[in-house]
Amino acid sequence: MFDMKPSDKLSDHFRIDVPHQKALKRLRIETVEELLYHLPARYEDISDVQAVEGLQKDQEAIVYGQLSGLKARKAWTTKRPIAEGYIEDGSAKIKIMWFNQPYLAKMYTDGMYVKVVGKVTGSEGKLYIANPEVEKLDSLPIDRHDSIFKGTDAEMDDTIYPIYRESKGVTSKWLYHTTLKCFEKNILDTMQDPIPTEILKKYNLPELHTALVWIHSPKKAEHAESARKRFAFEEVFYIQIQKALERAQVSAATTYKFKTEKDHLKAFTERFPFELTKSQNKSISEILKDFGGNHAMSRLLEGDVGSGKTAVAASTAYAVATSRPPEGAKDENATKVKDLAFGNLQVAYMAPTEILAKQHFESFIEYFHHLPIQIGLITGSGCMKFPSKVDPTKPTKVSRAQLLKWVKNGEVPILIGTHALIYKSVEFKHLAYVIIDEQHRFGTNQRKQLAKKDERMPHLLSMTATPIPRTLALTIYGDLDITLLDEMPSGRKPIITELVGPGQQKKMYDHVRSELESGRQAYVICPRIEEPDPDKATALRLKSVNAEAARLKKDVFQEFSIGILHGKMKPAEKDAMMLKFEKHEIDVLVATSVVEVGVNVPNATNIIIEGAERFGLSQLHQLRGRVIRSNHQAYCFAVTDSKSEKTRERLKALKTAKNGFELAEHDLTFRGSGELYGAKQSGLTDLGMEAIKNLKLVEAARNEARDLVANHPNLKNDFPLIAHKVTHTGEALHME
Ligand code: ADP
Ligand code: MG
C-alpha cells in the first residue's frame, strides 16, 4: 500500500469498475483531489427523522427506509382498492397503506429508498402509516455511525448530512464514504493550502484541511457554512486572479494614445437631434480620458435598453477616426492622402447578429454622413460601404475583397460587422478601438486576434444592456472598468406594464387592437416555436410562435397582417422579416425571444409576452425594452396562467423596479443564482454562484486578487499552487 497523493487516480486506491469510472468521469472526477473538490450540493437535516422502532399510534411519522412487499388489493369488506407495502429502516419495519389509490403501489418498487411522511394508525401490534406521502430518494441518509439513529455523538448538534451531485452509477453515498476513506488515508497531510494564511485570517475563513473536513462531514451546520464560504471565496479568487492577469497583459502592451479636444468633439455631438444625458457625457469623458492614457482601455458600458449607448459609441468612434496614428508609424500612402479620414486610426464595431450589425451601420450613417469618413459593413451574407460613389447620400454593396482592401490600407476607418470581423482575412492598418455590443465572451485573445500584425493593443469598449447584479458583473467582467448609463434620455414616457392573468386577455387585445388601428405596431413573444408534442402540450401549455400566429390571425387581429420570427429561421429569412416589420408591411410580429437583443423599430409600441412566468425579470425587462424606442406611449403585457402567488409577486416587480439592475438583483434573490441571466457565461460552479449573493465576499476576492497580481509579477514562482489553479480555471473558462 503506497501513500495517497492528491494527484493520484482514484482507481489507484479504490476498486472502480469501468461503468463506475465512466460515471465518475461525467462528474469530472478522476483524481483524489477532484473527488475532494467535488463539494456537497447541499445538506439534509435529519433531526426530525424517527426510527420505525419507536413509532406510536397517532404520531406524525417521518421515516427513511427501503420499500418492500408492495401490492394492490381490494379491501375484504368494502371492496375498496388498497395499495400496501412496508418500509424498513434498520430498526424495524412498519406497514404503509394507501386507500383508493391502487396505482400508487405501481409507482414505487420494492427496494426503493424513500422518505415517508404520514400518520401512524391501527392498533398496538398492527400499526401502519395511512395514506403517506412518499418521496423517492437516490440513497438513504448517510450512515455516520452504524445507524443514523444511533448517533448520540455528543458533539453532534445538528444532524445534517451532505448530498452530492450524482451521476448514474455514482451515488451521493459512495462519494461521501470514499471521501472519508481518503481522509483516513491521511490525504490532508499531503495537501497544501493555496490561499495565503493572511488572507484567510483577514476574512476569518477556515484553512484547507479544516474546511475540507467541515464541508464533507460537518458536525455543525455553521461549520459547513463556514467551509462553503471559504471554497466560494477560493473559486471567485481564482477567477479574479485570471482576470487580473489578463488585465496586466493588456496594460503591458503599447496602445494608441491620443487626445481629443472638447470643441472638436462638440462639433460632432451638437448635430445630434437631442441633448446628451449627463451619464452619456460622463461616459464619453471617461473613454476619452482612457484614450489619452498609457494603457489600452478595457471598459464595460452597462446601460438599459434605450439609454443611448450607440451615441456614446459613435462619439468616441468619431474621436478615434479623426485622429492620426503616432509619428513614426510608417504610412507608405501618406503622400497620397487627399481626404482627412485616409490613414486615420480605425474602429471595429462588432454586433452579435446581422440584424443588429445592419442597424448599427444605419445609425452610424446617420451620425457620420456629413463627414468624409467612410463606413464599412461586413457580415456573413455580404458587405456594404458608405458613401456610394454614385450616390453619396446612400450606402452601396461592395465585394468582400474590395472592402477588406480598403480596411487594410486604412481608407475605411470604421468597420461594423458580425463575428465576420474577426476572421483571419480581416486586417486593419491602425486598429485603435474595438467596440463590442452584447458579447459576453469577448476577451483578450480576440482583441489580440483583431489587432493582428499591428503590435499595438486596441482600446476595448464592451457594451451591454443585459442587466446583471453587481456581484456577477464584478466577477464576469473582473478585467474591465465599469461605466453605468443609469439615466434614460428625458422625454421618454415610462413604459406601462400590466400583468394579465387568466380571463383578462380580452381587455389586452382590445387595447392592442386600438393601438394597431392608430398606426402603431406590436410584438407578441411566445416561449416556443412549434407546438410541443401533444402529450406534453397540456402539461406545458406553452404557446408556440406558429400556432399563436395562426390563432391571432383567425380570432383576434383578423384585419391586420401578422409575421413570425424565430431562431430556427435562416439569417436571410429573419432579416427579410425584420425589414418588413420595420417598413410597417407587418403590424404584428409573433416571435420567440430572438427579438430580445437590440432590434430597433420605433413604431412598435406594444409587446405581449406569453408565459411570462417562464422568464427571469431581467429577461422580461430586456424584452419590453423593444418597445421604448420612440416618444409614443409604450405598453407591455406580461401574460401568465400561473396561479402561484409567489410568481405573481415576482412579476409585480416589473411594475415597480426603477431599472434593469434593480430587476437583476430581484432575480438573484427570487429565482436563485442558478437561473440567473449571464450565469452560464460566468464559468462559475453552483458554489461560486452562491457566492454571487455576497457582495462583500466578491469584493474581497477581487481586491485580494488584484493586490496579489500587482505585488507578484512572477506569480508562478511566488505562488505556484495558485498559478496552477488559475491555469485550470482559465482553461475551464475558455472551454465553453
Ligand atoms: P441602446 O443601444 O442603449 O439601447 P440606443 O443608442 O439605440 O440605445 O438609443 C435609443 C434611442 O434613443 C435612439 O433612437 C437614439 O437616437 C435615442 N437617444 C440616444 N440618446 C438620447 C438622448 N440623450 N436624448 C434623446 N434621445 C436619445
Ligand atoms: Mg444598442
JSON list of N, CA, C and O in Angstrom, two decimals, residues 523-566:
[
{"chain": "A", "resi": 523, "resn": "TYR", "atom": "N", "xyz": [-45.43, 43.55, -30.84]},
{"chain": "A", "resi": 523, "resn": "TYR", "atom": "CA", "xyz": [-44.75, 42.27, -30.75]},
{"chain": "A", "resi": 523, "resn": "TYR", "atom": "C", "xyz": [-45.59, 41.33, -29.90]},
{"chain": "A", "resi": 523, "resn": "TYR", "atom": "O", "xyz": [-46.21, 41.75, -28.93]},
{"chain": "A", "resi": 524, "resn": "VAL", "atom": "N", "xyz": [-45.59, 40.05, -30.25]},
{"chain": "A", "resi": 524, "resn": "VAL", "atom": "CA", "xyz": [-46.14, 39.03, -29.36]},
{"chain": "A", "resi": 524, "resn": "VAL", "atom": "C", "xyz": [-45.02, 38.01, -29.15]},
{"chain": "A", "resi": 524, "resn": "VAL", "atom": "O", "xyz": [-44.52, 37.43, -30.12]},
{"chain": "A", "resi": 525, "resn": "ILE", "atom": "N", "xyz": [-44.60, 37.82, -27.91]},
{"chain": "A", "resi": 525, "resn": "ILE", "atom": "CA", "xyz": [-43.49, 36.91, -27.64]},
{"chain": "A", "resi": 525, "resn": "ILE", "atom": "C", "xyz": [-44.03, 35.59, -27.08]},
{"chain": "A", "resi": 525, "resn": "ILE", "atom": "O", "xyz": [-44.82, 35.59, -26.13]},
{"chain": "A", "resi": 526, "resn": "CYS", "atom": "N", "xyz": [-43.62, 34.49, -27.69]},
{"chain": "A", "resi": 526, "resn": "CYS", "atom": "CA", "xyz": [-44.02, 33.17, -27.21]},
{"chain": "A", "resi": 526, "resn": "CYS", "atom": "C", "xyz": [-42.79, 32.38, -26.80]},
{"chain": "A", "resi": 526, "resn": "CYS", "atom": "O", "xyz": [-41.73, 32.54, -27.39]},
{"chain": "A", "resi": 527, "resn": "PRO", "atom": "N", "xyz": [-42.99, 31.49, -25.85]},
{"chain": "A", "resi": 527, "resn": "PRO", "atom": "CA", "xyz": [-41.83, 30.71, -25.39]},
{"chain": "A", "resi": 527, "resn": "PRO", "atom": "C", "xyz": [-41.36, 29.62, -26.35]},
{"chain": "A", "resi": 527, "resn": "PRO", "atom": "O", "xyz": [-40.29, 29.08, -26.15]},
{"chain": "A", "resi": 528, "resn": "ARG", "atom": "N", "xyz": [-42.14, 29.24, -27.37]},
{"chain": "A", "resi": 528, "resn": "ARG", "atom": "CA", "xyz": [-41.74, 28.11, -28.22]},
{"chain": "A", "resi": 528, "resn": "ARG", "atom": "C", "xyz": [-42.01, 28.33, -29.69]},
{"chain": "A", "resi": 528, "resn": "ARG", "atom": "O", "xyz": [-42.87, 29.14, -30.04]},
{"chain": "A", "resi": 529, "resn": "ILE", "atom": "N", "xyz": [-41.35, 27.54, -30.53]},
{"chain": "A", "resi": 529, "resn": "ILE", "atom": "CA", "xyz": [-41.58, 27.69, -31.97]},
{"chain": "A", "resi": 529, "resn": "ILE", "atom": "C", "xyz": [-42.71, 26.79, -32.45]},
{"chain": "A", "resi": 529, "resn": "ILE", "atom": "O", "xyz": [-43.69, 27.23, -32.98]},
{"chain": "A", "resi": 530, "resn": "GLU", "atom": "N", "xyz": [-42.54, 25.48, -32.25]},
{"chain": "A", "resi": 530, "resn": "GLU", "atom": "CA", "xyz": [-43.55, 24.52, -32.70]},
{"chain": "A", "resi": 530, "resn": "GLU", "atom": "C", "xyz": [-44.45, 24.15, -31.54]},
{"chain": "A", "resi": 530, "resn": "GLU", "atom": "O", "xyz": [-44.05, 24.24, -30.39]},
{"chain": "A", "resi": 531, "resn": "GLU", "atom": "N", "xyz": [-45.64, 23.67, -31.88]},
{"chain": "A", "resi": 531, "resn": "GLU", "atom": "CA", "xyz": [-46.49, 23.13, -30.83]},
{"chain": "A", "resi": 531, "resn": "GLU", "atom": "C", "xyz": [-45.75, 21.93, -30.26]},
{"chain": "A", "resi": 531, "resn": "GLU", "atom": "O", "xyz": [-45.28, 21.07, -30.99]},
{"chain": "A", "resi": 532, "resn": "PRO", "atom": "N", "xyz": [-45.58, 21.89, -28.95]},
{"chain": "A", "resi": 532, "resn": "PRO", "atom": "CA", "xyz": [-44.87, 20.74, -28.40]},
{"chain": "A", "resi": 532, "resn": "PRO", "atom": "C", "xyz": [-45.69, 19.47, -28.64]},
{"chain": "A", "resi": 532, "resn": "PRO", "atom": "O", "xyz": [-46.86, 19.54, -28.99]},
{"chain": "A", "resi": 533, "resn": "ASP", "atom": "N", "xyz": [-45.07, 18.30, -28.46]},
{"chain": "A", "resi": 533, "resn": "ASP", "atom": "CA", "xyz": [-45.82, 17.10, -28.78]},
{"chain": "A", "resi": 533, "resn": "ASP", "atom": "C", "xyz": [-47.07, 17.02, -27.89]},
{"chain": "A", "resi": 533, "resn": "ASP", "atom": "O", "xyz": [-47.06, 17.44, -26.75]},
{"chain": "A", "resi": 534, "resn": "PRO", "atom": "N", "xyz": [-48.16, 16.50, -28.50]},
{"chain": "A", "resi": 534, "resn": "PRO", "atom": "CA", "xyz": [-49.48, 16.60, -27.89]},
{"chain": "A", "resi": 534, "resn": "PRO", "atom": "C", "xyz": [-49.53, 16.10, -26.44]},
{"chain": "A", "resi": 534, "resn": "PRO", "atom": "O", "xyz": [-50.26, 16.67, -25.63]},
{"chain": "A", "resi": 535, "resn": "ASP", "atom": "N", "xyz": [-48.72, 15.09, -26.12]},
{"chain": "A", "resi": 535, "resn": "ASP", "atom": "CA", "xyz": [-48.72, 14.56, -24.77]},
{"chain": "A", "resi": 535, "resn": "ASP", "atom": "C", "xyz": [-48.36, 15.63, -23.76]},
{"chain": "A", "resi": 535, "resn": "ASP", "atom": "O", "xyz": [-48.96, 15.75, -22.70]},
{"chain": "A", "resi": 536, "resn": "LYS", "atom": "N", "xyz": [-47.36, 16.38, -24.15]},
{"chain": "A", "resi": 536, "resn": "LYS", "atom": "CA", "xyz": [-46.85, 17.35, -23.20]},
{"chain": "A", "resi": 536, "resn": "LYS", "atom": "C", "xyz": [-47.59, 18.68, -23.32]},
{"chain": "A", "resi": 536, "resn": "LYS", "atom": "O", "xyz": [-47.48, 19.53, -22.45]},
{"chain": "A", "resi": 537, "resn": "ALA", "atom": "N", "xyz": [-48.31, 18.84, -24.42]},
{"chain": "A", "resi": 537, "resn": "ALA", "atom": "CA", "xyz": [-48.91, 20.14, -24.69]},
{"chain": "A", "resi": 537, "resn": "ALA", "atom": "C", "xyz": [-49.75, 20.65, -23.53]},
{"chain": "A", "resi": 537, "resn": "ALA", "atom": "O", "xyz": [-49.64, 21.81, -23.14]},
{"chain": "A", "resi": 538, "resn": "THR", "atom": "N", "xyz": [-50.59, 19.77, -22.99]},
{"chain": "A", "resi": 538, "resn": "THR", "atom": "CA", "xyz": [-51.46, 20.23, -21.92]},
{"chain": "A", "resi": 538, "resn": "THR", "atom": "C", "xyz": [-50.67, 20.51, -20.66]},
{"chain": "A", "resi": 538, "resn": "THR", "atom": "O", "xyz": [-50.94, 21.48, -19.96]},
{"chain": "A", "resi": 539, "resn": "ALA", "atom": "N", "xyz": [-49.65, 19.68, -20.45]},
{"chain": "A", "resi": 539, "resn": "ALA", "atom": "CA", "xyz": [-48.86, 19.86, -19.25]},
{"chain": "A", "resi": 539, "resn": "ALA", "atom": "C", "xyz": [-48.12, 21.19, -19.30]},
{"chain": "A", "resi": 539, "resn": "ALA", "atom": "O", "xyz": [-48.05, 21.93, -18.33]},
{"chain": "A", "resi": 540, "resn": "LEU", "atom": "N", "xyz": [-47.58, 21.50, -20.46]},
{"chain": "A", "resi": 540, "resn": "LEU", "atom": "CA", "xyz": [-46.76, 22.71, -20.55]},
{"chain": "A", "resi": 540, "resn": "LEU", "atom": "C", "xyz": [-47.58, 23.93, -20.91]},
{"chain": "A", "resi": 540, "resn": "LEU", "atom": "O", "xyz": [-47.32, 25.04, -20.47]},
{"chain": "A", "resi": 541, "resn": "ARG", "atom": "N", "xyz": [-48.59, 23.70, -21.71]},
{"chain": "A", "resi": 541, "resn": "ARG", "atom": "CA", "xyz": [-49.47, 24.77, -22.18]},
{"chain": "A", "resi": 541, "resn": "ARG", "atom": "C", "xyz": [-48.70, 26.00, -22.64]},
{"chain": "A", "resi": 541, "resn": "ARG", "atom": "O", "xyz": [-49.00, 27.13, -22.29]},
{"chain": "A", "resi": 542, "resn": "LEU", "atom": "N", "xyz": [-47.68, 25.72, -23.41]},
{"chain": "A", "resi": 542, "resn": "LEU", "atom": "CA", "xyz": [-46.88, 26.82, -23.92]},
{"chain": "A", "resi": 542, "resn": "LEU", "atom": "C", "xyz": [-47.39, 27.22, -25.29]},
{"chain": "A", "resi": 542, "resn": "LEU", "atom": "O", "xyz": [-47.75, 26.37, -26.08]},
{"chain": "A", "resi": 543, "resn": "LYS", "atom": "N", "xyz": [-47.37, 28.50, -25.54]},
{"chain": "A", "resi": 543, "resn": "LYS", "atom": "CA", "xyz": [-47.81, 28.92, -26.85]},
{"chain": "A", "resi": 543, "resn": "LYS", "atom": "C", "xyz": [-46.64, 28.91, -27.82]},
{"chain": "A", "resi": 543, "resn": "LYS", "atom": "O", "xyz": [-45.57, 29.38, -27.51]},
{"chain": "A", "resi": 544, "resn": "SER", "atom": "N", "xyz": [-46.86, 28.31, -28.96]},
{"chain": "A", "resi": 544, "resn": "SER", "atom": "CA", "xyz": [-45.79, 28.29, -29.94]},
{"chain": "A", "resi": 544, "resn": "SER", "atom": "C", "xyz": [-46.00, 29.44, -30.90]},
{"chain": "A", "resi": 544, "resn": "SER", "atom": "O", "xyz": [-47.12, 29.92, -31.10]},
{"chain": "A", "resi": 545, "resn": "VAL", "atom": "N", "xyz": [-44.92, 29.88, -31.51]},
{"chain": "A", "resi": 545, "resn": "VAL", "atom": "CA", "xyz": [-44.99, 31.00, -32.43]},
{"chain": "A", "resi": 545, "resn": "VAL", "atom": "C", "xyz": [-45.95, 30.72, -33.58]},
{"chain": "A", "resi": 545, "resn": "VAL", "atom": "O", "xyz": [-46.83, 31.51, -33.88]},
{"chain": "A", "resi": 546, "resn": "ASN", "atom": "N", "xyz": [-45.79, 29.54, -34.19]},
{"chain": "A", "resi": 546, "resn": "ASN", "atom": "CA", "xyz": [-46.62, 29.23, -35.35]},
{"chain": "A", "resi": 546, "resn": "ASN", "atom": "C", "xyz": [-48.09, 29.15, -34.99]},
{"chain": "A", "resi": 546, "resn": "ASN", "atom": "O", "xyz": [-48.95, 29.74, -35.64]},
{"chain": "A", "resi": 547, "resn": "ALA", "atom": "N", "xyz": [-48.38, 28.41, -33.92]},
{"chain": "A", "resi": 547, "resn": "ALA", "atom": "CA", "xyz": [-49.78, 28.22, -33.54]},
{"chain": "A", "resi": 547, "resn": "ALA", "atom": "C", "xyz": [-50.39, 29.55, -33.08]},
{"chain": "A", "resi": 547, "resn": "ALA", "atom": "O", "xyz": [-51.53, 29.87, -33.40]},
{"chain": "A", "resi": 548, "resn": "GLU", "atom": "N", "xyz": [-49.61, 30.32, -32.36]},
{"chain": "A", "resi": 548, "resn": "GLU", "atom": "CA", "xyz": [-50.14, 31.56, -31.84]},
{"chain": "A", "resi": 548, "resn": "GLU", "atom": "C", "xyz": [-50.40, 32.57, -32.98]},
{"chain": "A", "resi": 548, "resn": "GLU", "atom": "O", "xyz": [-51.42, 33.26, -32.99]},
{"chain": "A", "resi": 549, "resn": "ALA", "atom": "N", "xyz": [-49.51, 32.59, -33.96]},
{"chain": "A", "resi": 549, "resn": "ALA", "atom": "CA", "xyz": [-49.70, 33.49, -35.10]},
{"chain": "A", "resi": 549, "resn": "ALA", "atom": "C", "xyz": [-50.99, 33.13, -35.82]},
{"chain": "A", "resi": 549, "resn": "ALA", "atom": "O", "xyz": [-51.79, 34.00, -36.18]},
{"chain": "A", "resi": 550, "resn": "ALA", "atom": "N", "xyz": [-51.22, 31.81, -36.00]},
{"chain": "A", "resi": 550, "resn": "ALA", "atom": "CA", "xyz": [-52.42, 31.35, -36.69]},
{"chain": "A", "resi": 550, "resn": "ALA", "atom": "C", "xyz": [-53.67, 31.72, -35.89]},
{"chain": "A", "resi": 550, "resn": "ALA", "atom": "O", "xyz": [-54.66, 32.21, -36.43]},
{"chain": "A", "resi": 551, "resn": "ARG", "atom": "N", "xyz": [-53.59, 31.51, -34.58]},
{"chain": "A", "resi": 551, "resn": "ARG", "atom": "CA", "xyz": [-54.74, 31.81, -33.72]},
{"chain": "A", "resi": 551, "resn": "ARG", "atom": "C", "xyz": [-55.05, 33.31, -33.74]},
{"chain": "A", "resi": 551, "resn": "ARG", "atom": "O", "xyz": [-56.21, 33.72, -33.86]},
{"chain": "A", "resi": 552, "resn": "LEU", "atom": "N", "xyz": [-54.03, 34.13, -33.63]},
{"chain": "A", "resi": 552, "resn": "LEU", "atom": "CA", "xyz": [-54.26, 35.57, -33.60]},
{"chain": "A", "resi": 552, "resn": "LEU", "atom": "C", "xyz": [-54.90, 36.05, -34.91]},
{"chain": "A", "resi": 552, "resn": "LEU", "atom": "O", "xyz": [-55.79, 36.89, -34.91]},
{"chain": "A", "resi": 553, "resn": "LYS", "atom": "N", "xyz": [-54.42, 35.46, -36.02]},
{"chain": "A", "resi": 553, "resn": "LYS", "atom": "CA", "xyz": [-54.96, 35.85, -37.32]},
{"chain": "A", "resi": 553, "resn": "LYS", "atom": "C", "xyz": [-56.44, 35.48, -37.41]},
{"chain": "A", "resi": 553, "resn": "LYS", "atom": "O", "xyz": [-57.25, 36.24, -37.91]},
{"chain": "A", "resi": 554, "resn": "LYS", "atom": "N", "xyz": [-56.76, 34.30, -36.89]},
{"chain": "A", "resi": 554, "resn": "LYS", "atom": "CA", "xyz": [-58.11, 33.77, -37.02]},
{"chain": "A", "resi": 554, "resn": "LYS", "atom": "C", "xyz": [-59.08, 34.46, -36.05]},
{"chain": "A", "resi": 554, "resn": "LYS", "atom": "O", "xyz": [-60.17, 34.86, -36.44]},
{"chain": "A", "resi": 555, "resn": "ASP", "atom": "N", "xyz": [-58.63, 34.63, -34.80]},
{"chain": "A", "resi": 555, "resn": "ASP", "atom": "CA", "xyz": [-59.59, 35.05, -33.77]},
{"chain": "A", "resi": 555, "resn": "ASP", "atom": "C", "xyz": [-59.43, 36.48, -33.27]},
{"chain": "A", "resi": 555, "resn": "ASP", "atom": "O", "xyz": [-60.35, 37.04, -32.70]},
{"chain": "A", "resi": 556, "resn": "VAL", "atom": "N", "xyz": [-58.24, 37.05, -33.38]},
{"chain": "A", "resi": 556, "resn": "VAL", "atom": "CA", "xyz": [-58.01, 38.31, -32.67]},
{"chain": "A", "resi": 556, "resn": "VAL", "atom": "C", "xyz": [-57.74, 39.50, -33.56]},
{"chain": "A", "resi": 556, "resn": "VAL", "atom": "O", "xyz": [-58.43, 40.51, -33.50]},
{"chain": "A", "resi": 557, "resn": "PHE", "atom": "N", "xyz": [-56.74, 39.38, -34.40]},
{"chain": "A", "resi": 557, "resn": "PHE", "atom": "CA", "xyz": [-56.35, 40.52, -35.23]},
{"chain": "A", "resi": 557, "resn": "PHE", "atom": "C", "xyz": [-56.60, 40.24, -36.71]},
{"chain": "A", "resi": 557, "resn": "PHE", "atom": "O", "xyz": [-55.71, 40.39, -37.55]},
{"chain": "A", "resi": 558, "resn": "GLN", "atom": "N", "xyz": [-57.86, 39.85, -37.04]},
{"chain": "A", "resi": 558, "resn": "GLN", "atom": "CA", "xyz": [-58.18, 39.42, -38.40]},
{"chain": "A", "resi": 558, "resn": "GLN", "atom": "C", "xyz": [-57.76, 40.44, -39.45]},
{"chain": "A", "resi": 558, "resn": "GLN", "atom": "O", "xyz": [-57.25, 40.09, -40.51]},
{"chain": "A", "resi": 559, "resn": "GLU", "atom": "N", "xyz": [-58.01, 41.72, -39.15]},
{"chain": "A", "resi": 559, "resn": "GLU", "atom": "CA", "xyz": [-57.80, 42.73, -40.19]},
{"chain": "A", "resi": 559, "resn": "GLU", "atom": "C", "xyz": [-56.35, 43.21, -40.31]},
{"chain": "A", "resi": 559, "resn": "GLU", "atom": "O", "xyz": [-56.03, 44.04, -41.12]},
{"chain": "A", "resi": 560, "resn": "PHE", "atom": "N", "xyz": [-55.46, 42.63, -39.48]},
{"chain": "A", "resi": 560, "resn": "PHE", "atom": "CA", "xyz": [-54.06, 43.09, -39.52]},
{"chain": "A", "resi": 560, "resn": "PHE", "atom": "C", "xyz": [-53.14, 42.01, -40.07]},
{"chain": "A", "resi": 560, "resn": "PHE", "atom": "O", "xyz": [-53.47, 40.83, -40.05]},
{"chain": "A", "resi": 561, "resn": "SER", "atom": "N", "xyz": [-51.98, 42.45, -40.54]},
{"chain": "A", "resi": 561, "resn": "SER", "atom": "CA", "xyz": [-51.05, 41.45, -41.07]},
{"chain": "A", "resi": 561, "resn": "SER", "atom": "C", "xyz": [-50.08, 41.02, -39.98]},
{"chain": "A", "resi": 561, "resn": "SER", "atom": "O", "xyz": [-49.62, 41.82, -39.19]},
{"chain": "A", "resi": 562, "resn": "ILE", "atom": "N", "xyz": [-49.83, 39.71, -39.99]},
{"chain": "A", "resi": 562, "resn": "ILE", "atom": "CA", "xyz": [-49.05, 39.12, -38.91]},
{"chain": "A", "resi": 562, "resn": "ILE", "atom": "C", "xyz": [-47.84, 38.39, -39.48]},
{"chain": "A", "resi": 562, "resn": "ILE", "atom": "O", "xyz": [-47.96, 37.65, -40.46]},
{"chain": "A", "resi": 563, "resn": "GLY", "atom": "N", "xyz": [-46.69, 38.59, -38.89]},
{"chain": "A", "resi": 563, "resn": "GLY", "atom": "CA", "xyz": [-45.47, 37.89, -39.34]},
{"chain": "A", "resi": 563, "resn": "GLY", "atom": "C", "xyz": [-44.88, 37.09, -38.20]},
{"chain": "A", "resi": 563, "resn": "GLY", "atom": "O", "xyz": [-45.25, 37.27, -37.04]},
{"chain": "A", "resi": 564, "resn": "ILE", "atom": "N", "xyz": [-43.98, 36.16, -38.54]},
{"chain": "A", "resi": 564, "resn": "ILE", "atom": "CA", "xyz": [-43.33, 35.38, -37.48]},
{"chain": "A", "resi": 564, "resn": "ILE", "atom": "C", "xyz": [-41.82, 35.48, -37.58]},
{"chain": "A", "resi": 564, "resn": "ILE", "atom": "O", "xyz": [-41.25, 35.67, -38.66]},
{"chain": "A", "resi": 565, "resn": "LEU", "atom": "N", "xyz": [-41.19, 35.36, -36.42]},
{"chain": "A", "resi": 565, "resn": "LEU", "atom": "CA", "xyz": [-39.73, 35.44, -36.35]},
{"chain": "A", "resi": 565, "resn": "LEU", "atom": "C", "xyz": [-39.25, 34.51, -35.25]},
{"chain": "A", "resi": 565, "resn": "LEU", "atom": "O", "xyz": [-39.73, 34.58, -34.12]},
{"chain": "A", "resi": 566, "resn": "HIS", "atom": "N", "xyz": [-38.34, 33.58, -35.60]},
{"chain": "A", "resi": 566, "resn": "HIS", "atom": "CA", "xyz": [-37.79, 32.74, -34.55]},
{"chain": "A", "resi": 566, "resn": "HIS", "atom": "C", "xyz": [-36.38, 32.29, -34.90]},
{"chain": "A", "resi": 566, "resn": "HIS", "atom": "O", "xyz": [-35.95, 32.41, -36.06]}
]
